PDB file of N, CA and C in Angstrom:
ATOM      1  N   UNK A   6       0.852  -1.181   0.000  1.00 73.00           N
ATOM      2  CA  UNK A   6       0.000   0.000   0.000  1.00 73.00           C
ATOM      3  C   UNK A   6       0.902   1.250   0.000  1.00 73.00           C
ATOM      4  N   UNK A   7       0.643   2.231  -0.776  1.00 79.00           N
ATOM      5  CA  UNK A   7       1.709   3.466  -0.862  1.00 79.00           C
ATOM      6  C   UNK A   7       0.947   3.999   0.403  1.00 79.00           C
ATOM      7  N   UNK A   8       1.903   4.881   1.059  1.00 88.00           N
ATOM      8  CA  UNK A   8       2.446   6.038   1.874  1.00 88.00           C
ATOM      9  C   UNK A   8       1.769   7.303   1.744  1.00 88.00           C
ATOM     10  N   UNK A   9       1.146   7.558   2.141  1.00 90.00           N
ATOM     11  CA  UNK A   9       0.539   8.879   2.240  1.00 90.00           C
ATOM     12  C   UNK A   9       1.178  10.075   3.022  1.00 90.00           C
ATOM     13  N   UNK A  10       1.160  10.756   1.997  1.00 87.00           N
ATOM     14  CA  UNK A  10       2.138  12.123   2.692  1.00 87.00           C
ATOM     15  C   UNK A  10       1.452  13.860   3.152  1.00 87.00           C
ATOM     16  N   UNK A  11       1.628  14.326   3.916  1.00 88.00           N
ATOM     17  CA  UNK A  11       1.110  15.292   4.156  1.00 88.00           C
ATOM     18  C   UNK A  11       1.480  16.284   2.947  1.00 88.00           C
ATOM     19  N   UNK A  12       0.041  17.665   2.443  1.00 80.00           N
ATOM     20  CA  UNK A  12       0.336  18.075   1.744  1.00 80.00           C
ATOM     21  C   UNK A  12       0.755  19.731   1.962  1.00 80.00           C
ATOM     22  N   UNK A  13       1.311  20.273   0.919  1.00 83.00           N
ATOM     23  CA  UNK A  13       1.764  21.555   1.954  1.00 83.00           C
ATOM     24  C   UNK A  13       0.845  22.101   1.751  1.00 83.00           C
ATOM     25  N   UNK A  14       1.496  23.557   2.705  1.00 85.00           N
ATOM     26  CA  UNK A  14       0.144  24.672   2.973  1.00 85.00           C
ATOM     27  C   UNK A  14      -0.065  25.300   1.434  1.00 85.00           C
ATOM     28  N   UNK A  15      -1.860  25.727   1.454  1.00 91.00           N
ATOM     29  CA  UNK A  15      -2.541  26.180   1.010  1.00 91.00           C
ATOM     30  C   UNK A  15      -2.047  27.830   1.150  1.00 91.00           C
ATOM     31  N   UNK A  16      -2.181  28.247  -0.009  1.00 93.00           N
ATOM     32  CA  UNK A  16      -1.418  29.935   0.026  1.00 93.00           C
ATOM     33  C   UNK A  16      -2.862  30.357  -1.214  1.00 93.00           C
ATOM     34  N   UNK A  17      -3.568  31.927  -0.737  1.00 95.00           N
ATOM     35  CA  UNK A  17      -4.011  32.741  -1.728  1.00 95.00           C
ATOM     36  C   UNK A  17      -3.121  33.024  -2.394  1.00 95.00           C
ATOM     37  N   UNK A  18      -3.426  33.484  -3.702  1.00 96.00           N
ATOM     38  CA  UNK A  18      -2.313  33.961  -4.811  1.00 96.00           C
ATOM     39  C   UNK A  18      -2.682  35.297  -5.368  1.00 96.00           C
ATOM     40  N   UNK A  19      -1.800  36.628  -4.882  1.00 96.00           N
ATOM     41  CA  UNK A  19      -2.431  37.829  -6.144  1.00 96.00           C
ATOM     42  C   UNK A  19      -1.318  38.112  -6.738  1.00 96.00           C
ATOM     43  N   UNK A  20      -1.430  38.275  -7.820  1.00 96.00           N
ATOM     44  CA  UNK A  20      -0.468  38.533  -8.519  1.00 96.00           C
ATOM     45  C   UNK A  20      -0.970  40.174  -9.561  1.00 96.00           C
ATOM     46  N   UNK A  21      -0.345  41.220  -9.622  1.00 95.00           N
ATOM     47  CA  UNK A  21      -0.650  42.325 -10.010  1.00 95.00           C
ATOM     48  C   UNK A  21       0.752  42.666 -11.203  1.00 95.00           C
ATOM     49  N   UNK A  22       0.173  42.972 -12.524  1.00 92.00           N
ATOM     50  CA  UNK A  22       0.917  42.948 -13.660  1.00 92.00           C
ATOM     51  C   UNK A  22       0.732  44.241 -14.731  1.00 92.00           C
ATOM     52  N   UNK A  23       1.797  45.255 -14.903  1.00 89.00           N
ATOM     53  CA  UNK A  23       1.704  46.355 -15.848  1.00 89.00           C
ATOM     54  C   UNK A  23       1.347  45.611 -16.653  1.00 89.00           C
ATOM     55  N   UNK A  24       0.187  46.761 -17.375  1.00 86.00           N
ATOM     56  CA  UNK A  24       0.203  46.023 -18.598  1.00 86.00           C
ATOM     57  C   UNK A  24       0.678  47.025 -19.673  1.00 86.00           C
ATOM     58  N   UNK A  25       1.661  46.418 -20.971  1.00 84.00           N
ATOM     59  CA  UNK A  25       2.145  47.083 -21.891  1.00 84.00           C
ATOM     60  C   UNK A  25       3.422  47.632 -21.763  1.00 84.00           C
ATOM     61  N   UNK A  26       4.032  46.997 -20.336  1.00 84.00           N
ATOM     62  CA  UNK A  26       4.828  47.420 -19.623  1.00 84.00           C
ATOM     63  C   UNK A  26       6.293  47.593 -20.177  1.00 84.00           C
ATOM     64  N   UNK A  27       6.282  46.670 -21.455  1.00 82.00           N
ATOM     65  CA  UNK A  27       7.624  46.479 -22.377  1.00 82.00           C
ATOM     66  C   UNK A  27       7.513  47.394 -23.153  1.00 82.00           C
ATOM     67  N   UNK A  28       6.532  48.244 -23.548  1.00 86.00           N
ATOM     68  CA  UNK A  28       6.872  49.305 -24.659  1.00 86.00           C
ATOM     69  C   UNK A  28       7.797  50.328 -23.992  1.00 86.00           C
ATOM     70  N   UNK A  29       7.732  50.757 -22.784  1.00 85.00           N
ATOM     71  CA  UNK A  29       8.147  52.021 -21.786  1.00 85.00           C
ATOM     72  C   UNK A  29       9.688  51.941 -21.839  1.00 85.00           C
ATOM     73  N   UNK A  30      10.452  52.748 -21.964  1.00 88.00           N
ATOM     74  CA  UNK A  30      11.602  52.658 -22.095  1.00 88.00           C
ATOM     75  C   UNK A  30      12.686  52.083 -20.966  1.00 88.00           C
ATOM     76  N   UNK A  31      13.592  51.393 -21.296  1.00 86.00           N
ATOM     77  CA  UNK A  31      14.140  50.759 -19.887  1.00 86.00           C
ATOM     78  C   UNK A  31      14.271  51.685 -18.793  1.00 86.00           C
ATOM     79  N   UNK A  32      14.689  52.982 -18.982  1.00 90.00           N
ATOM     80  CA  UNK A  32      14.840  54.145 -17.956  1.00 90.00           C
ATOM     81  C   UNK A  32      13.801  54.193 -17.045  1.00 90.00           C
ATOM     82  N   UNK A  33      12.508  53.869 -17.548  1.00 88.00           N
ATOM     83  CA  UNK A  33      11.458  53.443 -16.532  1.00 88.00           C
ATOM     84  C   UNK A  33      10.721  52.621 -15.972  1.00 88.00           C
ATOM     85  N   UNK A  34      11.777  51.694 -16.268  1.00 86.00           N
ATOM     86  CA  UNK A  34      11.348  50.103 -15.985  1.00 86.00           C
ATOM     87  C   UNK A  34      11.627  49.853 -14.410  1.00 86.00           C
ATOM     88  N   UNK A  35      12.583  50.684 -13.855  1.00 88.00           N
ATOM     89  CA  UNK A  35      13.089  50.726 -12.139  1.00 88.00           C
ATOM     90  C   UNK A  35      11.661  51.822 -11.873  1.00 88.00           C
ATOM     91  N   UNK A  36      11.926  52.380 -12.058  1.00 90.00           N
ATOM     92  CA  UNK A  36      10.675  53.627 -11.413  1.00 90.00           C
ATOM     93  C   UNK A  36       9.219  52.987 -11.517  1.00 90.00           C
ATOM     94  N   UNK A  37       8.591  52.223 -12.506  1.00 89.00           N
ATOM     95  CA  UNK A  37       7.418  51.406 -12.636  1.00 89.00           C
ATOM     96  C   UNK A  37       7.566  50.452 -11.701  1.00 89.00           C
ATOM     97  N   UNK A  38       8.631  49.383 -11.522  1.00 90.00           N
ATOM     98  CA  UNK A  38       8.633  48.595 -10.904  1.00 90.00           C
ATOM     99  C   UNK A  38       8.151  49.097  -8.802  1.00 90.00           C
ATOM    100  N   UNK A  39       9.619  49.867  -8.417  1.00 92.00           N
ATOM    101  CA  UNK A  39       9.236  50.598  -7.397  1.00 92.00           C
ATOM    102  C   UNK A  39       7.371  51.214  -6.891  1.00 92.00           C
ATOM    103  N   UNK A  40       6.924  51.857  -8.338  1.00 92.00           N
ATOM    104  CA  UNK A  40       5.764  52.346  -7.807  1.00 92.00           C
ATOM    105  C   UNK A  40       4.629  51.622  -7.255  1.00 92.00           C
ATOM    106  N   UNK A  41       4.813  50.348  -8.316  1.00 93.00           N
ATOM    107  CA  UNK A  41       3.993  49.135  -8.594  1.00 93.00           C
ATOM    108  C   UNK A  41       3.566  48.711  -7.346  1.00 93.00           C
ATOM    109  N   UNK A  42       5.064  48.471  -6.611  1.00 94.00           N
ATOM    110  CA  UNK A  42       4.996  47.937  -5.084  1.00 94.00           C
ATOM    111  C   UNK A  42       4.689  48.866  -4.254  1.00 94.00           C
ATOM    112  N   UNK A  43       4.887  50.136  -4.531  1.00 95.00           N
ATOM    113  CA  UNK A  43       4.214  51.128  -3.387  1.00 95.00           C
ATOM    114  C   UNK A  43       2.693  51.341  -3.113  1.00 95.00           C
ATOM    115  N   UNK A  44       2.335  51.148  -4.353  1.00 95.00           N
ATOM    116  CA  UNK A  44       0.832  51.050  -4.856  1.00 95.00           C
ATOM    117  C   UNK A  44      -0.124  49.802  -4.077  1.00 95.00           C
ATOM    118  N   UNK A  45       0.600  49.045  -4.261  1.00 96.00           N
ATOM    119  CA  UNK A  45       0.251  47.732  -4.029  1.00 96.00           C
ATOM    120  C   UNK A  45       0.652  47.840  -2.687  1.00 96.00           C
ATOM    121  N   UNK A  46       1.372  47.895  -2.092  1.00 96.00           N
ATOM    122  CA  UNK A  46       1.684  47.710  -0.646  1.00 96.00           C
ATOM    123  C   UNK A  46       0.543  48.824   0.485  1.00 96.00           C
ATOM    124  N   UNK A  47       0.373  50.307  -0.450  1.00 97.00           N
ATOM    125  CA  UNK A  47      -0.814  51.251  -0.318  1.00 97.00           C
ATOM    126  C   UNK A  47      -1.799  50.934  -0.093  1.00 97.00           C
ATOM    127  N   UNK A  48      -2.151  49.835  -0.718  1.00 97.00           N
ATOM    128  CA  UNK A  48      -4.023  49.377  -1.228  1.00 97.00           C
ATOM    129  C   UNK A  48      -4.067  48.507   0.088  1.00 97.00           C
ATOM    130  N   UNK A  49      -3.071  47.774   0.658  1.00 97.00           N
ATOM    131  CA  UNK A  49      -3.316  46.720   1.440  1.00 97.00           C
ATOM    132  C   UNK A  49      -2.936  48.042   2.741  1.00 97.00           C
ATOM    133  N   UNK A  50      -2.441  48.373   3.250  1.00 97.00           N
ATOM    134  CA  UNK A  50      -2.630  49.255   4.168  1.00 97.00           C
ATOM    135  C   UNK A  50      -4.424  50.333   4.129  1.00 97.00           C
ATOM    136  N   UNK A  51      -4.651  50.846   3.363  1.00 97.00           N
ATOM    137  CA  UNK A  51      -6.027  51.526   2.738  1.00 97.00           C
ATOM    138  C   UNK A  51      -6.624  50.398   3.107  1.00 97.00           C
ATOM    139  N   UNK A  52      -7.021  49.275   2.892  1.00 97.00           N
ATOM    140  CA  UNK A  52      -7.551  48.388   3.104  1.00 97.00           C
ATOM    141  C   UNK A  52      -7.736  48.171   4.561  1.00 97.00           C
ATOM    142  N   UNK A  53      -7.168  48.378   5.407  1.00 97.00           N
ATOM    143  CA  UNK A  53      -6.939  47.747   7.175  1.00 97.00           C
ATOM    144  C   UNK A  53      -6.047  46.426   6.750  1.00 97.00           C
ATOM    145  N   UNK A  54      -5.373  46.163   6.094  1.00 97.00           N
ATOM    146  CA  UNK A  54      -4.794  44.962   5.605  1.00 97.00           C
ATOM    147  C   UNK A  54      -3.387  44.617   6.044  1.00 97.00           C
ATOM    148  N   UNK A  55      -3.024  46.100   7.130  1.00 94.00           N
ATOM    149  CA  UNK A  55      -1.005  45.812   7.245  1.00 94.00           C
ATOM    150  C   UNK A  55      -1.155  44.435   8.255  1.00 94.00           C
ATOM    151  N   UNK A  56      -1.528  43.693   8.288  1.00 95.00           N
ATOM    152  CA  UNK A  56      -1.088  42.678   9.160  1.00 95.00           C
ATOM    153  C   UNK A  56      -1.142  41.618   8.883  1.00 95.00           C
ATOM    154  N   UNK A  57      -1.632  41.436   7.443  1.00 96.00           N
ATOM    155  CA  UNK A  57      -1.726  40.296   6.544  1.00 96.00           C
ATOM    156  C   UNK A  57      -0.048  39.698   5.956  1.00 96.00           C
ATOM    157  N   UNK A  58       0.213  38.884   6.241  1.00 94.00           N
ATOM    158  CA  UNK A  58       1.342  38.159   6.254  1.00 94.00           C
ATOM    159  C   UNK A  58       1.633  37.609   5.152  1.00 94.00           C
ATOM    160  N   UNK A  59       2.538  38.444   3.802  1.00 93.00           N
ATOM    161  CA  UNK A  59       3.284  37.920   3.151  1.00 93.00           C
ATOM    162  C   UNK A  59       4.134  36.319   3.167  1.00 93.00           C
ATOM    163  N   UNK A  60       3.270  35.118   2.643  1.00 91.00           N
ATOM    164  CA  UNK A  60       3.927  34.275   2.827  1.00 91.00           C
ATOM    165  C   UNK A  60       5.207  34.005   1.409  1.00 91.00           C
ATOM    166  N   UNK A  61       5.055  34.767   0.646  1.00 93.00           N
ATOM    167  CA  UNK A  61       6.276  34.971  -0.021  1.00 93.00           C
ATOM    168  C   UNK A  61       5.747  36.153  -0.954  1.00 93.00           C
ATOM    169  N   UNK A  62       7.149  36.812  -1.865  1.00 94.00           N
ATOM    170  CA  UNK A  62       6.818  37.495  -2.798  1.00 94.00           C
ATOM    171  C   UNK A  62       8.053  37.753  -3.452  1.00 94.00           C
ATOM    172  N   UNK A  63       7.064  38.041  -4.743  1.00 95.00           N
ATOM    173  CA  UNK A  63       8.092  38.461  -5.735  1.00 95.00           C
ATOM    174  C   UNK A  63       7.965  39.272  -6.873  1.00 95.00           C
ATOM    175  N   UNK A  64       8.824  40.205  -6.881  1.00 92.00           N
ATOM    176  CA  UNK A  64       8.818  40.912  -7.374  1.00 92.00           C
ATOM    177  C   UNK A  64       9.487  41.082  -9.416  1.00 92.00           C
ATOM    178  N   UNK A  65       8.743  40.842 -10.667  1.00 88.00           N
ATOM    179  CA  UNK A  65       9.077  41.132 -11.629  1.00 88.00           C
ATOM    180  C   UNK A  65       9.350  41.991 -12.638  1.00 88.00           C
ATOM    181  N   UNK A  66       9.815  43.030 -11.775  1.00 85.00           N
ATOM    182  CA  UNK A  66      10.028  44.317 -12.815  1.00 85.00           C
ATOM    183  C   UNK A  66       8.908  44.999 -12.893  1.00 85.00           C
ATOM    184  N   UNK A  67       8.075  44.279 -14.354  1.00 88.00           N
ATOM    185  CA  UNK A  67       6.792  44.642 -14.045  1.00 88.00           C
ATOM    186  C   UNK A  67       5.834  43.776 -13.707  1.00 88.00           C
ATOM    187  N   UNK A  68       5.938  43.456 -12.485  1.00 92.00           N
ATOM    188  CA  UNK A  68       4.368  42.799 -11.949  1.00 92.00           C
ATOM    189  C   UNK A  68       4.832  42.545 -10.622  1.00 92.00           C
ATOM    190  N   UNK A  69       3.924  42.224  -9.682  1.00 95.00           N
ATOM    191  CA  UNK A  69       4.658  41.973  -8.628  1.00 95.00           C
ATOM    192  C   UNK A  69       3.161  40.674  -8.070  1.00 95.00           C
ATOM    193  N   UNK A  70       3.775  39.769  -7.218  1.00 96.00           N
ATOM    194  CA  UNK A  70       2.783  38.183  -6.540  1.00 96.00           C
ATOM    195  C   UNK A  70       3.239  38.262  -5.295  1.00 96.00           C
ATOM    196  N   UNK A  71       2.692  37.741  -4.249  1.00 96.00           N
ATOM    197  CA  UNK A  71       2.250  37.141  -3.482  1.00 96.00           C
ATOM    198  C   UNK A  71       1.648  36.279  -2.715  1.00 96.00           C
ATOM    199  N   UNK A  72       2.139  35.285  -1.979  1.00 95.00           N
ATOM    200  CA  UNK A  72       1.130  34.830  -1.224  1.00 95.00           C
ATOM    201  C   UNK A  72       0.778  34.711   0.145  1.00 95.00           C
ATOM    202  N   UNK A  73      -0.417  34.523   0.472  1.00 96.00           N
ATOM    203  CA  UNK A  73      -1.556  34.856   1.531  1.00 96.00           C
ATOM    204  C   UNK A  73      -1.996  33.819   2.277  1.00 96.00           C
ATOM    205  N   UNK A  74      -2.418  33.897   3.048  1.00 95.00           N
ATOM    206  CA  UNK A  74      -3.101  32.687   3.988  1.00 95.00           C
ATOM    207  C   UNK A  74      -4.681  32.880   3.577  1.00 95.00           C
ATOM    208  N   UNK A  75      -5.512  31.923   2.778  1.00 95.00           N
ATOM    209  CA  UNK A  75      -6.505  32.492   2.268  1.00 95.00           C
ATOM    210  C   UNK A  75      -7.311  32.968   2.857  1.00 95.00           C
ATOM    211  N   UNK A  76      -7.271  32.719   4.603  1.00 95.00           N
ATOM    212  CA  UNK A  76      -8.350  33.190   5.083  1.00 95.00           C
ATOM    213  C   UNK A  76      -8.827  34.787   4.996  1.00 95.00           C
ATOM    214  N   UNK A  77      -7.955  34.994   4.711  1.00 97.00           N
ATOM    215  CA  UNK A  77      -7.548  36.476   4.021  1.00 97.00           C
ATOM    216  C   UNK A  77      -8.142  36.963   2.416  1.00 97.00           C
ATOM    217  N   UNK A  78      -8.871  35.773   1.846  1.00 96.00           N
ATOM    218  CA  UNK A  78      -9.375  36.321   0.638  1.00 96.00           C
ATOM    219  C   UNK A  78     -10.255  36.930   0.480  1.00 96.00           C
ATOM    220  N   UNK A  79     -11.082  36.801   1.428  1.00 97.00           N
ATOM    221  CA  UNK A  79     -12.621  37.511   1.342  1.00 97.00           C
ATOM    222  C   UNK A  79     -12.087  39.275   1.023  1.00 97.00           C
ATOM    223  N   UNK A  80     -11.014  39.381   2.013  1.00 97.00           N
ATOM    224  CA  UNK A  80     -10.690  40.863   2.330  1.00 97.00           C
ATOM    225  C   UNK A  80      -9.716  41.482   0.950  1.00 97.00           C
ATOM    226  N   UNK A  81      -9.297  40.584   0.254  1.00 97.00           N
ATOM    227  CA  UNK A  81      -8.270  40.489  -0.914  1.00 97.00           C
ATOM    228  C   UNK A  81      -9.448  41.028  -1.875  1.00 97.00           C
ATOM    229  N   UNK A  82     -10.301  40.454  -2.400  1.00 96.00           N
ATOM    230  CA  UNK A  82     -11.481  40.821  -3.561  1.00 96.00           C
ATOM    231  C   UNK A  82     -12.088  41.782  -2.819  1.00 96.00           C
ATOM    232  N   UNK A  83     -12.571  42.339  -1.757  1.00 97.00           N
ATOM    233  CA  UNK A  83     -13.113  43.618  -1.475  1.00 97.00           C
ATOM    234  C   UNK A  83     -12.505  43.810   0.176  1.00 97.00           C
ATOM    235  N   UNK A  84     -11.971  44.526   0.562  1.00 98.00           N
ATOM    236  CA  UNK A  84     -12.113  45.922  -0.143  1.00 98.00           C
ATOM    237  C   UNK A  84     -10.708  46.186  -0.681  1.00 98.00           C
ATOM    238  N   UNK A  85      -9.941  45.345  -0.661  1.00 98.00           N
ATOM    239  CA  UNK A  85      -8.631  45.617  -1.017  1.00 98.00           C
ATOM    240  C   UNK A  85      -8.315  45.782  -2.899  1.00 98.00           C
ATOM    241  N   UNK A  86      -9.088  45.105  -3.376  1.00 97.00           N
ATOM    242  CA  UNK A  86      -9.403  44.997  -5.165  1.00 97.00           C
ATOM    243  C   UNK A  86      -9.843  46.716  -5.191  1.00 97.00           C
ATOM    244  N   UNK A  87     -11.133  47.271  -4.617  1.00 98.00           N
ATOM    245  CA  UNK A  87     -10.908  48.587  -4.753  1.00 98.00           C
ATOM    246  C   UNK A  87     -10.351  49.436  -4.631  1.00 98.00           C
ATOM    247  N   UNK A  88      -9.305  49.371  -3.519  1.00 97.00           N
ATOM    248  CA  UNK A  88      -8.314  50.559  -3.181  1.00 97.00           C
ATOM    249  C   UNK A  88      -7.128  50.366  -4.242  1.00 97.00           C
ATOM    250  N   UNK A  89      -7.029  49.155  -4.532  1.00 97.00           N
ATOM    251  CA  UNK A  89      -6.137  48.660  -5.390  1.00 97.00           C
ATOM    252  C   UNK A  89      -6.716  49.361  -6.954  1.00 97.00           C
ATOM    253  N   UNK A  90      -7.683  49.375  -6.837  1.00 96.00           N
ATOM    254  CA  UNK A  90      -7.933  50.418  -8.226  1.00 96.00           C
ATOM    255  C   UNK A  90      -7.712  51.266  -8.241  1.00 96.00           C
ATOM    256  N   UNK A  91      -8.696  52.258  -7.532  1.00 96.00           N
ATOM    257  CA  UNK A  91      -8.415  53.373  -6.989  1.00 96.00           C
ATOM    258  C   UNK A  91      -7.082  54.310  -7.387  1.00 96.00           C
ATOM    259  N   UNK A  92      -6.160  53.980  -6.673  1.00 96.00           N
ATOM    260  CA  UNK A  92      -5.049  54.026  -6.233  1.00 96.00           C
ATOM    261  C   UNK A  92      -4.459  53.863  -8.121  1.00 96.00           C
ATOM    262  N   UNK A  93      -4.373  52.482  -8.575  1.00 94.00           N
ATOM    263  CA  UNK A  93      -3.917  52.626  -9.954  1.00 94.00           C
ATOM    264  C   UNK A  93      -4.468  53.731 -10.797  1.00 94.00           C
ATOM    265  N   UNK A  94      -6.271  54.284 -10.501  1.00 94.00           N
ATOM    266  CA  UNK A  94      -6.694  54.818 -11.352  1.00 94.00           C
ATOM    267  C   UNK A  94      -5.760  56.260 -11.102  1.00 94.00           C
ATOM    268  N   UNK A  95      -5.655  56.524 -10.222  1.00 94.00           N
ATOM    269  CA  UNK A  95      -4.691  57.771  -9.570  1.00 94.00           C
ATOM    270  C   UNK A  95      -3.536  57.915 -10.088  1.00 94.00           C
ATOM    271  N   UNK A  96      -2.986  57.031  -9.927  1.00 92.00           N
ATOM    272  CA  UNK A  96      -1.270  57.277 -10.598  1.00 92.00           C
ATOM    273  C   UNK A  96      -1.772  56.829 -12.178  1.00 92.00           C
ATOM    274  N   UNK A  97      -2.857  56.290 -12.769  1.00 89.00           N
ATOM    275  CA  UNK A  97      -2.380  56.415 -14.727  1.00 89.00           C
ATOM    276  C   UNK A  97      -3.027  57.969 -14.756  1.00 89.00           C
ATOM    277  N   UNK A  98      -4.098  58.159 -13.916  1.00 92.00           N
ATOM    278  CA  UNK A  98      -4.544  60.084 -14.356  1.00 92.00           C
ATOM    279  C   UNK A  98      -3.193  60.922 -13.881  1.00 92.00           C
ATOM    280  N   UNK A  99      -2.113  60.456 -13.018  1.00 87.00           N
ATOM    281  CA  UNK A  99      -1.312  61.446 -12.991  1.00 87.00           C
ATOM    282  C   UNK A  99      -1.258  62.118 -11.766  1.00 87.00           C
ATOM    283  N   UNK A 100      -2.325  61.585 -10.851  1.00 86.00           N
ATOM    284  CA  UNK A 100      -2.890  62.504  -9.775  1.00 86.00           C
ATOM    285  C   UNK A 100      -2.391  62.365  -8.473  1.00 86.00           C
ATOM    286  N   UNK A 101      -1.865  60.659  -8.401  1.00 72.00           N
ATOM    287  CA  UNK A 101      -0.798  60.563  -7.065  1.00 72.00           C
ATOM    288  C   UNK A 101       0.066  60.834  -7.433  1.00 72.00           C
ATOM    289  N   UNK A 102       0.911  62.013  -6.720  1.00 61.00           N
ATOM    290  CA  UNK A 102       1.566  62.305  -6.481  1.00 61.00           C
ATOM    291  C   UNK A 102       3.168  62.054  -5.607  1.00 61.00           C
ATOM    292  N   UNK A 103       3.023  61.203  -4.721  1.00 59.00           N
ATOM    293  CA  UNK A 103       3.902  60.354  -3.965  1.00 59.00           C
ATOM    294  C   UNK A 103       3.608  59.577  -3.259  1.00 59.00           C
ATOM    295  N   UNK A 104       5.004  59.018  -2.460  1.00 54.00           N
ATOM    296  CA  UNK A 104       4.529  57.598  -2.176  1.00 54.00           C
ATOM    297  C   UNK A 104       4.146  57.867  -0.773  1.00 54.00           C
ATOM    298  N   UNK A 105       3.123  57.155  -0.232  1.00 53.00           N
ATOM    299  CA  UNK A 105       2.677  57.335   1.031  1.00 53.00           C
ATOM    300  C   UNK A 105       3.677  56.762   2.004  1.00 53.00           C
ATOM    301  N   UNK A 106       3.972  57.636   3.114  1.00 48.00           N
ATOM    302  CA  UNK A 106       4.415  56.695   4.180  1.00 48.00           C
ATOM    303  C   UNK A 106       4.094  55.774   4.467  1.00 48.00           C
ATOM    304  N   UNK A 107       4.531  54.791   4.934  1.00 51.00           N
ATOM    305  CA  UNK A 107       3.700  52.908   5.599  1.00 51.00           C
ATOM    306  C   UNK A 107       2.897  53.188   6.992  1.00 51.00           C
ATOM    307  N   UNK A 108       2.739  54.526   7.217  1.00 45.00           N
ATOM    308  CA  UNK A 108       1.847  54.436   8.738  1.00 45.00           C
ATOM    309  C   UNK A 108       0.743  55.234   7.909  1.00 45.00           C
ATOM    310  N   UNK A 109       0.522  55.742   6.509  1.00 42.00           N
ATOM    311  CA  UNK A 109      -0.289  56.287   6.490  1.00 42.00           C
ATOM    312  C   UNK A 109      -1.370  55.500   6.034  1.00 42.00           C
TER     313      UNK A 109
END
């Protein structure tokens, strides 16, 4: 009889990706990347979300993943998906301006 093995942990997955991100000239391929994660790291603070525990991440230039303990998804698709717009819709109009402190 085969062996039954324990399976590993269960991780939510978001993964957030420029899109068109290769046309932009390499000169702003560091500065996109940086914002990407400020943005993203923004939405989950905006959210009530700083205490949600990065179980890994990574970062691709342009896109950046994560993962989550899913119990955490409900809060991932709302309200965090909106601030996460939000927030993008802001910086493509031009309108954020900088990066928020992490207590803000």
């Amino acid at each position: 009889m085969p062996e039954s093995l324990l399976l590993p942990p269960h991780f939510g997955l978001l993964a957030v990706d420029a899109k068109d991100s290769m046309r932009l000239p390499s000169t702003q391929q560091g500065p996109l990347s940086r914002a990407l994660t400020d943005i993203v790291h923004h939405g989950l603070r905006r959210a009530g979300m700083e205490e949600m525990r990065r179980e890994f991440e990574s970062n691709t230039g342009d896109g950046l993943a994560f993962g989550f303990d899913p119990k955490w998804l409900s809060l991932v698709i709302s309200p965090f998906a909106e601030e996460l717009n939000a927030l993008l819709q802001e910086h493509n109009a031009g309108t954020r301006t900088s990066t928020p402190h992490p207590s803000s």
